[in-house]
Coordinates of C-alpha atoms in Angstrom, one line a residue:
X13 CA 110.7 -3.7 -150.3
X14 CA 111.2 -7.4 -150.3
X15 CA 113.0 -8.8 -153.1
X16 CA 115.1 -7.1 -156.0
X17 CA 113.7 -4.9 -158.6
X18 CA 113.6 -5.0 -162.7
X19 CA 116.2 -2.2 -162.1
X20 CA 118.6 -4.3 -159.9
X21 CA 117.9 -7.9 -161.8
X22 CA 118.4 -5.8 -165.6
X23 CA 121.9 -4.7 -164.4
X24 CA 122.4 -8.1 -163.7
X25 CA 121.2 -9.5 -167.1
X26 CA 123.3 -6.8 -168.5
X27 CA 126.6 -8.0 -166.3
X28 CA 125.8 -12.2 -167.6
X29 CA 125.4 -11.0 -170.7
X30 CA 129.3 -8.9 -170.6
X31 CA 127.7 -5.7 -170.9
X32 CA 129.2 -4.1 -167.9
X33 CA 130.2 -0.3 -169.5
X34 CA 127.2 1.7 -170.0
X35 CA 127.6 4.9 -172.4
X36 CA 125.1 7.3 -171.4
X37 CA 123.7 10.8 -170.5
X38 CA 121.4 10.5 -167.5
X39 CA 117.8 11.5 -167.0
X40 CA 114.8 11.4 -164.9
X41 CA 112.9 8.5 -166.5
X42 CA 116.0 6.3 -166.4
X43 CA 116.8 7.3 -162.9
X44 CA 116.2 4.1 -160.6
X45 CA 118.2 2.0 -163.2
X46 CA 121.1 4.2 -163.1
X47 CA 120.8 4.0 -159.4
X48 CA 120.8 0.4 -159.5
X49 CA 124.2 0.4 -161.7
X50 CA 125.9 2.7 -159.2
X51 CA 125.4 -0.1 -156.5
X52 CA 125.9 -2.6 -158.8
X53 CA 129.6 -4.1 -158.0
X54 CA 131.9 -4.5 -161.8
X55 CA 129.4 -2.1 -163.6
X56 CA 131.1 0.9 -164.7
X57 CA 129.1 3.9 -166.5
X58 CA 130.6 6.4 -168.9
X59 CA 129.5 9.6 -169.0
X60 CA 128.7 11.6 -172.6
X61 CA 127.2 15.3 -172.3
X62 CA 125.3 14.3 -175.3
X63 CA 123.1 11.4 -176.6
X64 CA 125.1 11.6 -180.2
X65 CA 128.3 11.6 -177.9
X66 CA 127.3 8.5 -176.1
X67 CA 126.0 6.4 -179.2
X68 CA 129.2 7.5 -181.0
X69 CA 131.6 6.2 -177.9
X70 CA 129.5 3.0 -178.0
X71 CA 129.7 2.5 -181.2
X72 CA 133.6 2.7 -181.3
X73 CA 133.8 0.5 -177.9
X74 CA 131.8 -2.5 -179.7
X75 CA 134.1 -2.4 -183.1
X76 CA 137.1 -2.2 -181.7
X77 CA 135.8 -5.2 -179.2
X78 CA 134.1 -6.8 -181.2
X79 CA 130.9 -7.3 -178.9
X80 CA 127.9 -5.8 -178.4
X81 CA 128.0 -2.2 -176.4
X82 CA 125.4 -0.8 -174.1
X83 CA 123.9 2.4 -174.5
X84 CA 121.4 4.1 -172.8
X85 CA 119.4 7.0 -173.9
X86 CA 116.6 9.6 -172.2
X87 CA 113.5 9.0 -173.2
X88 CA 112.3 10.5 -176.7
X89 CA 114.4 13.5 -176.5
X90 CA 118.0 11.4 -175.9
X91 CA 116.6 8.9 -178.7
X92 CA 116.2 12.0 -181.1
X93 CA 119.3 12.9 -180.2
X94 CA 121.0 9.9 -181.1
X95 CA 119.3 8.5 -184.3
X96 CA 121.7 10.3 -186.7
X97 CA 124.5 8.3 -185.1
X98 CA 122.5 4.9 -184.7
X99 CA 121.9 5.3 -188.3
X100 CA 126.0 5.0 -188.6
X101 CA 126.1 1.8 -186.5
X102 CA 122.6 0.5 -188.7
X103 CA 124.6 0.6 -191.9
X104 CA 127.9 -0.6 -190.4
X105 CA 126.2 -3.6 -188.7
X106 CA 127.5 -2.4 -185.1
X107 CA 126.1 -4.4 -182.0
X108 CA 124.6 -2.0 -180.3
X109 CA 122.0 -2.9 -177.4
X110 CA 120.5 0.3 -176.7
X111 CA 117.8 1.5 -174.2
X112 CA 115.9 4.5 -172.9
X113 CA 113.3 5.0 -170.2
X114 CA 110.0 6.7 -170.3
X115 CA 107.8 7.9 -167.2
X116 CA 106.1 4.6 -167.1
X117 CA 102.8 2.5 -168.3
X118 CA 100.7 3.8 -166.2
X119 CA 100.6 7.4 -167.9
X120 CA 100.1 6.2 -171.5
X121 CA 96.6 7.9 -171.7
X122 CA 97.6 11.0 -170.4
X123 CA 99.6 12.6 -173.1
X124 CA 102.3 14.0 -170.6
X125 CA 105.1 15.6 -171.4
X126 CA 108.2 14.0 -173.0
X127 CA 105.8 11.1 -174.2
X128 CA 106.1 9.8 -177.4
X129 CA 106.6 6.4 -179.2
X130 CA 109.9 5.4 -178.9
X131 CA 109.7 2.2 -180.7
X132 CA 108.4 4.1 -183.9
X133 CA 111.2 6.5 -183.5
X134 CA 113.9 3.6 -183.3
X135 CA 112.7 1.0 -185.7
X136 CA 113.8 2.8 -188.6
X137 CA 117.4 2.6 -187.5
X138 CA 117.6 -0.6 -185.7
X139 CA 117.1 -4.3 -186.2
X140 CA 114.7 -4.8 -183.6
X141 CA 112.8 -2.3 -181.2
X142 CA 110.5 -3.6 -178.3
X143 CA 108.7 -2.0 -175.1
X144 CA 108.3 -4.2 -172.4
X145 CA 105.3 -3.5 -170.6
X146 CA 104.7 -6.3 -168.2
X147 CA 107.6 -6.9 -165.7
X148 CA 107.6 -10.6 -165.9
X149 CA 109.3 -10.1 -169.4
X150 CA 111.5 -7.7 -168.7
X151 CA 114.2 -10.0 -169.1
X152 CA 113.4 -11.9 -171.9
X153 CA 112.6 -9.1 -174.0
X154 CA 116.5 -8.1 -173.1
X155 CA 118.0 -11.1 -174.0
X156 CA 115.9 -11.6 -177.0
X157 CA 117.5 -8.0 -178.0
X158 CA 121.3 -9.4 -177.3
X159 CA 121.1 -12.1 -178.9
X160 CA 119.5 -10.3 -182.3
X161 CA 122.1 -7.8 -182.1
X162 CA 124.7 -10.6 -181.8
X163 CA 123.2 -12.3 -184.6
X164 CA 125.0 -11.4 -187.7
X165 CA 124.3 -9.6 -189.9
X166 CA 124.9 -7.8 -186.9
X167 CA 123.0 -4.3 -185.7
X168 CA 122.0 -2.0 -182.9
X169 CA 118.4 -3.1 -181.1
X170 CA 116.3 -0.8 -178.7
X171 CA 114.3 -1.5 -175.6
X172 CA 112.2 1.5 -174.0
X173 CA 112.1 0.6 -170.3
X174 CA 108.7 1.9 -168.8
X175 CA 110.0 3.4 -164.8
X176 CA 106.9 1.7 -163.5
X177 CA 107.5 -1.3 -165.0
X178 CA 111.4 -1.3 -164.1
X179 CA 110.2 -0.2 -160.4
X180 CA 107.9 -3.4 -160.4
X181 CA 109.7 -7.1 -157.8
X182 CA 111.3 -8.8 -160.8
X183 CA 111.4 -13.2 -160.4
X184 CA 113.0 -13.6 -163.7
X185 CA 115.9 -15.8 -163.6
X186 CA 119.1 -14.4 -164.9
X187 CA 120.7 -16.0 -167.9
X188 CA 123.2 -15.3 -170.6
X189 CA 122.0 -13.9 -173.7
X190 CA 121.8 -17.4 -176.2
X191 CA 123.3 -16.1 -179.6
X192 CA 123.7 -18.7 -182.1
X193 CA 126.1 -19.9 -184.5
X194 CA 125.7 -18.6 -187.5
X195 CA 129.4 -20.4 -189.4
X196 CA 128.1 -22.0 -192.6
X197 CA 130.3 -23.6 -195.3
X198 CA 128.7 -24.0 -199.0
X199 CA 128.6 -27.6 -200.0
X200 CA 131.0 -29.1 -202.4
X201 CA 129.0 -28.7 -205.6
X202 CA 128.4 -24.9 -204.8
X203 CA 132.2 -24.2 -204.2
X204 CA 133.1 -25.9 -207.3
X205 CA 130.5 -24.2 -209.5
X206 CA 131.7 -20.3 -207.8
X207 CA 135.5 -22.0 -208.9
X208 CA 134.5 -22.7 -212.2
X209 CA 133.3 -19.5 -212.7
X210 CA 136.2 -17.1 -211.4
X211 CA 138.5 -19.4 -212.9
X212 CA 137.9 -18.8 -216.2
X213 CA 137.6 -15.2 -216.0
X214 CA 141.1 -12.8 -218.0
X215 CA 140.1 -9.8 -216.3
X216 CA 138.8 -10.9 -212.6
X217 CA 137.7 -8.8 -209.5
X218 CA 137.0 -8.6 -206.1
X219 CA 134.5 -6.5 -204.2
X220 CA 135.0 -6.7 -200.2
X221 CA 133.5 -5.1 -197.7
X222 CA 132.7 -5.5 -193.6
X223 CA 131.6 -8.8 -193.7
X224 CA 135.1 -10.2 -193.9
X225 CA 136.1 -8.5 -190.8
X226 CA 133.4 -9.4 -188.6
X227 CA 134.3 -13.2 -190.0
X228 CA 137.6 -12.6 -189.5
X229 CA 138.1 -14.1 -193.1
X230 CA 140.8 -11.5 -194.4
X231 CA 143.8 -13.9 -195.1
X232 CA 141.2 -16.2 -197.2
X233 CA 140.7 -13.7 -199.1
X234 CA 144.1 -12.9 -200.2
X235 CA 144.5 -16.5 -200.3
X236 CA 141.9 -16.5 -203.2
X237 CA 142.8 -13.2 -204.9
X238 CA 146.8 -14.4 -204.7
X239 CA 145.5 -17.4 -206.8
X240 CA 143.2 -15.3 -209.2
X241 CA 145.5 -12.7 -209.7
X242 CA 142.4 -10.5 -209.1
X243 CA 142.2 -7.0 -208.0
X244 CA 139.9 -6.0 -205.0
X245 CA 138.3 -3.5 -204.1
X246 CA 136.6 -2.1 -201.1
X247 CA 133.2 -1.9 -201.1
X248 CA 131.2 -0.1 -198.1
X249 CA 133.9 -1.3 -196.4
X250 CA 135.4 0.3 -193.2
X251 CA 137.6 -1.9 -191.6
X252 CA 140.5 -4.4 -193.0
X253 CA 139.1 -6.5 -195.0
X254 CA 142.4 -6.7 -197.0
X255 CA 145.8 -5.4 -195.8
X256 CA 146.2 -2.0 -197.6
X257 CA 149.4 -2.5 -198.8
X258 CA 149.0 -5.4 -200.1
X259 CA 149.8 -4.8 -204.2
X260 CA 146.4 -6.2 -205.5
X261 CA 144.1 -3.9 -203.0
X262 CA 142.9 -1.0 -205.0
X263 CA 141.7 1.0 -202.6
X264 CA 137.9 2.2 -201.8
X265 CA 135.3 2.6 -204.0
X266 CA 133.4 6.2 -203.6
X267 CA 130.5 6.2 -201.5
X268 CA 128.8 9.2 -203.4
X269 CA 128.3 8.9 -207.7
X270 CA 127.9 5.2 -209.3
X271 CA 130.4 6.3 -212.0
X272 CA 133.5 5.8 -209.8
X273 CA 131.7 1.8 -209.5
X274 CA 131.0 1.6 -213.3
X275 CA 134.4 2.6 -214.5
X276 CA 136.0 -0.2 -212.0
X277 CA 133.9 -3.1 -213.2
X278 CA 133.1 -1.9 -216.5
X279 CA 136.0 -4.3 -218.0
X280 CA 136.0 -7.5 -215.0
X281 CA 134.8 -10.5 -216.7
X282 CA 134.6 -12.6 -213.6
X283 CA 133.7 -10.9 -210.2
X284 CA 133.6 -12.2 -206.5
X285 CA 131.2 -9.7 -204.2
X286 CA 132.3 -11.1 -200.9
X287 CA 130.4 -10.0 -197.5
X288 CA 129.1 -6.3 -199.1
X289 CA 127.0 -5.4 -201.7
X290 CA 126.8 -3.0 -205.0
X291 CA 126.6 -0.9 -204.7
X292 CA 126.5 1.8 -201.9
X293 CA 126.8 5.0 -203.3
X294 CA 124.4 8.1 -202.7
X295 CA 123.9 8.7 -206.4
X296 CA 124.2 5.0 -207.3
X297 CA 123.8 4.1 -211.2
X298 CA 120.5 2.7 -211.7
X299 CA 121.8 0.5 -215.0
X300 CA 124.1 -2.6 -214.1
X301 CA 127.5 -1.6 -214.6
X302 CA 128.9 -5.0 -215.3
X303 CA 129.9 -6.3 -218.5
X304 CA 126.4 -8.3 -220.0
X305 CA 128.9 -11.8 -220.0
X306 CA 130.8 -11.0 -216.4
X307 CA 130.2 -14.4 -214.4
X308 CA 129.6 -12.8 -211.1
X309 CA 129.7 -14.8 -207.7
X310 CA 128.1 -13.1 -204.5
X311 CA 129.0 -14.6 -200.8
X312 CA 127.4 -13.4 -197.7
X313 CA 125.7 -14.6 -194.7
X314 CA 122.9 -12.0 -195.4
X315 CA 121.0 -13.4 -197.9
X316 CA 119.1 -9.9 -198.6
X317 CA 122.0 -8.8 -199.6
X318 CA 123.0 -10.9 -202.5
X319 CA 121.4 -10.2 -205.8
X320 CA 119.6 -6.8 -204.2
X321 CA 120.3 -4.9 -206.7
X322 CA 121.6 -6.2 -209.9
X323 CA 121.6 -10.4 -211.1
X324 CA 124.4 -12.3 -210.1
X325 CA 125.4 -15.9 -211.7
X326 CA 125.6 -17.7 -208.3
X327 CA 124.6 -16.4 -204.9
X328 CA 126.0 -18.4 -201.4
X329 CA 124.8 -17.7 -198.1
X330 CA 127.6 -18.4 -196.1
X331 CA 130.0 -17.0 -193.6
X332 CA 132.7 -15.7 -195.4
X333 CA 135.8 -17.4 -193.4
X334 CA 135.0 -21.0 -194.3
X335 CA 133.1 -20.3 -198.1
X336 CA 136.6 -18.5 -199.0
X337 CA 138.9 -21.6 -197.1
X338 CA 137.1 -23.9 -199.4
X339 CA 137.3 -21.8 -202.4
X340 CA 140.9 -21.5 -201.6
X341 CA 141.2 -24.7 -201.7
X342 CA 139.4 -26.0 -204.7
X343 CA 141.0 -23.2 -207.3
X344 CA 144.4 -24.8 -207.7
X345 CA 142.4 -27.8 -209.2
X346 CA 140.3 -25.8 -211.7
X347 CA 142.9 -23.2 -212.9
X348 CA 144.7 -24.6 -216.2
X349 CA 148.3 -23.9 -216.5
X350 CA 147.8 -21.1 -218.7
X351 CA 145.5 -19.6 -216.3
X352 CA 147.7 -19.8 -213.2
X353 CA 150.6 -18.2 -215.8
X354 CA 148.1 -15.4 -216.6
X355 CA 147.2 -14.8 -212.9
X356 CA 150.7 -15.0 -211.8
X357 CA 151.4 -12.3 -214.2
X358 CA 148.9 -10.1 -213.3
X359 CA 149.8 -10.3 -209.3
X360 CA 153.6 -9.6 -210.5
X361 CA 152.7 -6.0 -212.3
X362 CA 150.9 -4.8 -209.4
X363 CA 153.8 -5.8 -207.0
X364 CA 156.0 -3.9 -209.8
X365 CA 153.6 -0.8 -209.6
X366 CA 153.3 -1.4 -205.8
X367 CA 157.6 -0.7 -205.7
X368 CA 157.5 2.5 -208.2
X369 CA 155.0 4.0 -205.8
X370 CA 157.0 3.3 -203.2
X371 CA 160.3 4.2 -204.6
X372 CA 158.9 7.4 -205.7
X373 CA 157.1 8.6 -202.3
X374 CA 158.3 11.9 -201.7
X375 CA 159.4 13.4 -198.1
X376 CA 158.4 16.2 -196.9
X377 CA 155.4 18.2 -198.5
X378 CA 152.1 19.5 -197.5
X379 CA 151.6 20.1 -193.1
X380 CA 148.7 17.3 -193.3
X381 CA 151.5 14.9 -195.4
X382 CA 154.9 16.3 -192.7
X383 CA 152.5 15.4 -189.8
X384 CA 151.6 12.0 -191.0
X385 CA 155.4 10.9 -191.7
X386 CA 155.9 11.7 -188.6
X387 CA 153.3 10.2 -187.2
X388 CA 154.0 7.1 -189.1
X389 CA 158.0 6.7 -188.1
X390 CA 156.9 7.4 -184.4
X391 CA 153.9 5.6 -183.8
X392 CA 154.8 2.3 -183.4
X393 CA 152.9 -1.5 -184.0
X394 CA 150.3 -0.5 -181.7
X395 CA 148.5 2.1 -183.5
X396 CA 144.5 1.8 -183.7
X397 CA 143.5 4.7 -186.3
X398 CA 140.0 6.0 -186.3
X399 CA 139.3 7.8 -189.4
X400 CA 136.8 9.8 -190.4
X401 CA 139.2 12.4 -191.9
X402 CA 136.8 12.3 -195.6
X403 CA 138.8 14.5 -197.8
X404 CA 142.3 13.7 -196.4
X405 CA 141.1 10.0 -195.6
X406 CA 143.6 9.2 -199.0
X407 CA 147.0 10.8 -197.7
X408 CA 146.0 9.1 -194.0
X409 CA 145.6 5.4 -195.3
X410 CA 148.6 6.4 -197.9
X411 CA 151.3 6.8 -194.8
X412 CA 149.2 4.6 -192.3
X413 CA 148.2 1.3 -194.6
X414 CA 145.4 -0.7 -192.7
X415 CA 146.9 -3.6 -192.8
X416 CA 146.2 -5.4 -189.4
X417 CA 142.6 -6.3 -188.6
X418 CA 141.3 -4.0 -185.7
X419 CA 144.1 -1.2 -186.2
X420 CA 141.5 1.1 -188.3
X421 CA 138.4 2.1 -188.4
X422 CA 136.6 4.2 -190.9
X423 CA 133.5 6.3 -190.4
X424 CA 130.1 4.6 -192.1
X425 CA 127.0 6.1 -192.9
X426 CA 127.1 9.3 -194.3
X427 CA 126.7 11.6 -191.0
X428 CA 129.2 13.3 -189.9
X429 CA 130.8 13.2 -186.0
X430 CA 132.1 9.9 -185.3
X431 CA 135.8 10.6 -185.7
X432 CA 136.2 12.2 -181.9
X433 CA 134.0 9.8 -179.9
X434 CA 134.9 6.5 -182.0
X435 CA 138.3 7.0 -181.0
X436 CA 137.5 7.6 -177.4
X437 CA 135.3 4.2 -177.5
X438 CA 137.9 2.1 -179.4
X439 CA 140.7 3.5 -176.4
X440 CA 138.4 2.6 -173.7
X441 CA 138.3 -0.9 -175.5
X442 CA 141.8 -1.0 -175.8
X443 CA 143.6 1.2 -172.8
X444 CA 147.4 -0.3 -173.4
X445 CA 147.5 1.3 -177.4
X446 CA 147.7 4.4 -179.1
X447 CA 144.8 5.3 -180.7
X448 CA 144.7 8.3 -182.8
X449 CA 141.0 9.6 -184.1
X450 CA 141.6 11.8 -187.4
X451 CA 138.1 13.9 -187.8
X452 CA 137.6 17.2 -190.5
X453 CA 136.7 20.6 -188.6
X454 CA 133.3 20.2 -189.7
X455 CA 133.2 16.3 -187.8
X456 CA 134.3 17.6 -185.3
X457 CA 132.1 20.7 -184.2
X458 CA 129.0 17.6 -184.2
X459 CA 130.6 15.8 -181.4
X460 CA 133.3 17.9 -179.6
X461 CA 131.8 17.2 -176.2
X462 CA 133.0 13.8 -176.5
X463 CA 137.2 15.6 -175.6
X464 CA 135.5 15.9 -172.1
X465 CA 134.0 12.9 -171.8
X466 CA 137.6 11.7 -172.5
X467 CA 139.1 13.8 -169.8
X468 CA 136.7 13.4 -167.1
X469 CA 137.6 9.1 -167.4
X470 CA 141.3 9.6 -168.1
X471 CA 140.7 8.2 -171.7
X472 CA 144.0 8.9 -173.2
X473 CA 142.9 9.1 -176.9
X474 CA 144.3 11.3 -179.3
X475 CA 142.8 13.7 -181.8
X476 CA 143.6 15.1 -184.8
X477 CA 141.1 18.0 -186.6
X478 CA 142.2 18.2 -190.6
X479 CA 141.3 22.0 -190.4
X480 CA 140.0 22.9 -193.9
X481 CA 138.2 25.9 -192.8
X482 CA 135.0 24.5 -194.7
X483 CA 132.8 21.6 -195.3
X484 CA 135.3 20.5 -197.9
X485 CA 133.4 17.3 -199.3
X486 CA 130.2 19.7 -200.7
X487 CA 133.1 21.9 -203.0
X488 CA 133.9 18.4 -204.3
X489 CA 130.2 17.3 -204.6
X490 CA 128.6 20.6 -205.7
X491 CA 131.5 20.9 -208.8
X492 CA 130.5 17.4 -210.2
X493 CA 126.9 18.2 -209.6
X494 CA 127.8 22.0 -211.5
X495 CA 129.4 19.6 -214.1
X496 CA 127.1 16.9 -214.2
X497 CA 124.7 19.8 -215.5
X498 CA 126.7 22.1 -217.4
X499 CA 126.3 24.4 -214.8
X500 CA 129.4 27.3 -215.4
X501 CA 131.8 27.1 -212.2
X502 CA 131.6 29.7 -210.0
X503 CA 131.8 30.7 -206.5
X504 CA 131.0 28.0 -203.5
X505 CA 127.6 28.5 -201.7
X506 CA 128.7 30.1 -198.4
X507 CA 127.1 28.0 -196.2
X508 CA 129.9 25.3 -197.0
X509 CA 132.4 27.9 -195.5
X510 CA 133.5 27.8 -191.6
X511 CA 136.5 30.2 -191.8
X512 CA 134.2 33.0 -190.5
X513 CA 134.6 33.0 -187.5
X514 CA 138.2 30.8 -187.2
X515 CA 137.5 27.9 -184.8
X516 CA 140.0 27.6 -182.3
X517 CA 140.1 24.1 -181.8
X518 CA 143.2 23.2 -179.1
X519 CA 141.1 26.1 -176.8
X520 CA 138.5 24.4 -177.1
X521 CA 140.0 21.3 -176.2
X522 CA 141.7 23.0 -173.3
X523 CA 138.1 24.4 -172.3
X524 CA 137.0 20.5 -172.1
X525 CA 139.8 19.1 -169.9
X526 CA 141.8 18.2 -172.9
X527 CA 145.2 19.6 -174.3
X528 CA 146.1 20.7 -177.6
X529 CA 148.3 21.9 -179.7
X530 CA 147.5 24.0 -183.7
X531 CA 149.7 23.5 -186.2
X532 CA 150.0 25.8 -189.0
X533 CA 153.5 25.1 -191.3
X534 CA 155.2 22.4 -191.9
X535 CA 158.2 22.6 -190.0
X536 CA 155.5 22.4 -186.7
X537 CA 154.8 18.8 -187.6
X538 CA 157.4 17.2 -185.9
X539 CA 157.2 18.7 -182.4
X540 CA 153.1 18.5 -182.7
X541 CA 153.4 14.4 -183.3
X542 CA 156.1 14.2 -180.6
X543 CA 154.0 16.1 -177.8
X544 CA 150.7 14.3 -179.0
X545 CA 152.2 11.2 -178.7
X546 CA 153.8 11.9 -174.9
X547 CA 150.8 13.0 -173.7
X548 CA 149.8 11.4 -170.8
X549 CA 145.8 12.4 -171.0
X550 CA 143.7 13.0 -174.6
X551 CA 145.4 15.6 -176.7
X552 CA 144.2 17.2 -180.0
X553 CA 145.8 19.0 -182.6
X554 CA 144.7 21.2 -184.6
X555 CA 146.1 20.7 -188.1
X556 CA 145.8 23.2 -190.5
X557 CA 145.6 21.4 -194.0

């Protein structure tokens, strides 16, 4: 054979483009291409047992880099597989470029087995989903997928990669990926209309959420929330948007019943909805929720995102780093004296509050609250926490404050499973730092096989299972749902229960490659943070809460 194939020059577009880690679980369709990466010199695959597994590594390596991730998938079987989890990096706008073979063009009319339509399986949960079927745009149908991915608002793409088509002498040239810039500023009369309008507000607010991060726009933010004296909230947020100690951050809004949102706003007479939207919940209130004379300001580069769902004053499609440096900077000029007073004031009682919270923190306590101190005078600057600990998410972020951009990450989406593998993807991104993935004991039975994934590629990430003995989030659900409908109280449906049989998690662990450690009293904390922490490979622990 003369030349190089699709398979060979895709490996190459994949390598220009800095995709050169592939997250995967091999099959037959895909075989010539993985064949081709093996050769391929600075191309490094990373093995997953499972399709979840691999989209759920991937998915941590591109937020804790930043940059698009490859993933590959087999056929319509893997791509089943991995939808729940694609879903995850759909709603948190994660890069993800992923592909999948089939057994090739040539057999479309034959109804073999394992064919199916892999674009109409994907499109649901990605941005864009092509199928190249000619090899002379095998290529360009790749690089239009990067650059879409890269494009915010950001999102995982799929290609289905035809064998025959991938088998076929490929001339295409190789070139980067062209993603373009997207950094947009409002112009002047804009900014000083969304001034005038937060300016005047008594009772102001702030609604964050991811598109902050991604613009890397978080000390604008306090920079205009400092100046309002506003309080901010995160909204389908899951990475530091604000520093969580800060004394005006408020915490999350819930991501299941719109009365949590409505009782937040209900008073704010002047709201900024910066790089989210409202709201995201999975019983949302269909009524607005704001006050009828809130002025409300909405800023985000999506412009599908602004005004989706309830009427806002003045909408700006913008990035969020330079709309907030302006805004910054043209408040001072439109805040009175009495105004700046009132906002000063506010920021003063939350930094009061902030100090009585502080001053009356207790020591000691629950296991889940011993570990965590622990964890928390050990760890160190470095620490990247992964969280998708749900019910135990509050006493994490309580002794572990996100305050750094890129030291957490919080699951997104609604399924359950990325706790394990994120943390496994952000260590691979980040070999030199700790990174500690908290998960629940129902999380973590989804995507276990991720501990050996870990082991087999000396991934040194460390886990930690919030052992509940039960899917602890449906209690908590199914009680406001009993009260919601003046249902009596009364004993949990058993299918929420996963005492029966008791999961040995640090066996399994062990079973995997991994070591681990259970914790079941207090005292055990200490020793179980220490060990974790010394561990030379992954180690989990099992923590009994």
């Amino acid at each position: 054979m003369v030349g190089k194939s699709g398979n060979v020059k895709l490996i190459e577009q994949f390598k220009a483009d800095g995709l050169d880690v592939m997250f995967g679980n091999p099959g037959t369709a895909e075989q010539g291409l993985l064949d081709a990466a093996e050769q391929g010199p600075g191309f490094r695959y990373v093995l997953a047992l499972q399709e979840t597994v691999a989209a759920g590594i991937a998915d941590g390596y591109a937020r804790a880099t930043g940059k698009a991730a490859l993933l590959q998938l087999h056929s319509g079987v893997g791509l089943g597989n991995a939808i729940g989890m694609l879903y995850q990096s759909m709603r948190g706008h994660t890069p993800l470029v992923a592909i999948a073979g089939d057994a090739g063009v040539r057999y479309d009319a034959m109804d073999a087995q394992m064919a199916a339509d892999l674009v109409a399986m994907a499109r649901p949960v990605t941005k864009y989903a092509a199928r190249v079927t000619d090899p002379r745009s095998l290529l360009r149908v790749v690089r239009r997928a990067v650059k879409i991915a890269m494009t915010p608002p950001r999102g995982p793409v799929f290609v289905a990669l035809p064998m025959d088509v991938l088998d076929e002498l490929n001339d295409e040239p190789v070139i980067a990926s062209t993603v373009p810039v997207t950094v947009s500023a409002p112009e002047a009369g804009t900014v000083a209309r969304a001034a005038q309008l937060l300016a005047a507000g008594e009772r102001p607010l702030i609604l964050a959420g991811d598109g902050v991060s991604t613009a890397g726009a978080q000390r604008q933010l306090v920079a205009v929330a400092e100046q309002l004296g506003a309080d901010v909230w995160g909204v389908d947020s899951s990475e530091v948007n604000f520093p969580g100690s800060h004394p005006l951050y408020r915490g999350q809004l819930g991501h299941m019943f719109g009365e949590r949102s409505a009782a937040v706003v209900a008073e704010a007479d002047a709201v900024l909805i910066v790089g989210t939207y409202v709201f995201p919940e999975v019983f949302p209130g269909l009524g607005s929720p704001f006050r009828p004379d809130a002025r409300i300001v909405h800023i985000d580069l999506d412009s599908y995102e602004i005004a989706k769902n309830f009427p806002v004053d003045l909408g700006v499609v913008a990035d969020p780093r330079p709309a907030l440096t302006v805004l910054a900077a043209e408040l001072p000029g439109r805040l009175t004296s009495v105004q700046r007073a009132a906002a000063a004031r506010r920021l003063a009682v939350r930094k009061e509050e902030r100090q009585r919270t502080l001053g009356d923190a207790a020591v000691g306590g629950s296991t889940l609250e011993c570990f965590l101190q622990e964890l928390a005078r050990r760890a160190g600057d470095d620490l990247i926490v992964f969280d998708e600990a749900l019910t135990s998410s509050p006493a994490v972020v309580k002794h572990l404050p996100p305050d750094r951009p890129g030291d957490y990450f919080l699951t997104r989406g609604g399924s359950l499973g990325v706790g394990i593998p994120g943390a496994v993807g952000a260590k691979l991104a980040h070999p030199d730092r700790t990174v500690v993935g908290f998960t629940g004991d129902g999380g973590a039975m989804y995507t276990y096989q991720a501990l050996w994934t870990a082991a087999r590629h000396s991934v040194a990430a460390k886990f930690v299972v919030c052992n509940n003995r039960k899917y602890r989030l449906l209690d908590d659900n199914i009680a406001q749902y009993w009260k919601e409908r003046d249902i009596p109280r009364h004993d949990f449906p058993s299918s929420f229960d996963l005492s029966r049989p008791d999961i040995r998690f640090a066996d399994v662990a062990r079973a995997l490659g991994a070591d681990g450690i259970r914790v079941e009293k207090p005292e055990e904390a200490a020793d179980a943070v220490e060990r974790m922490l010394a561990a030379a490979g992954p180690f989990l622990v099992d923590l009994q809460v």
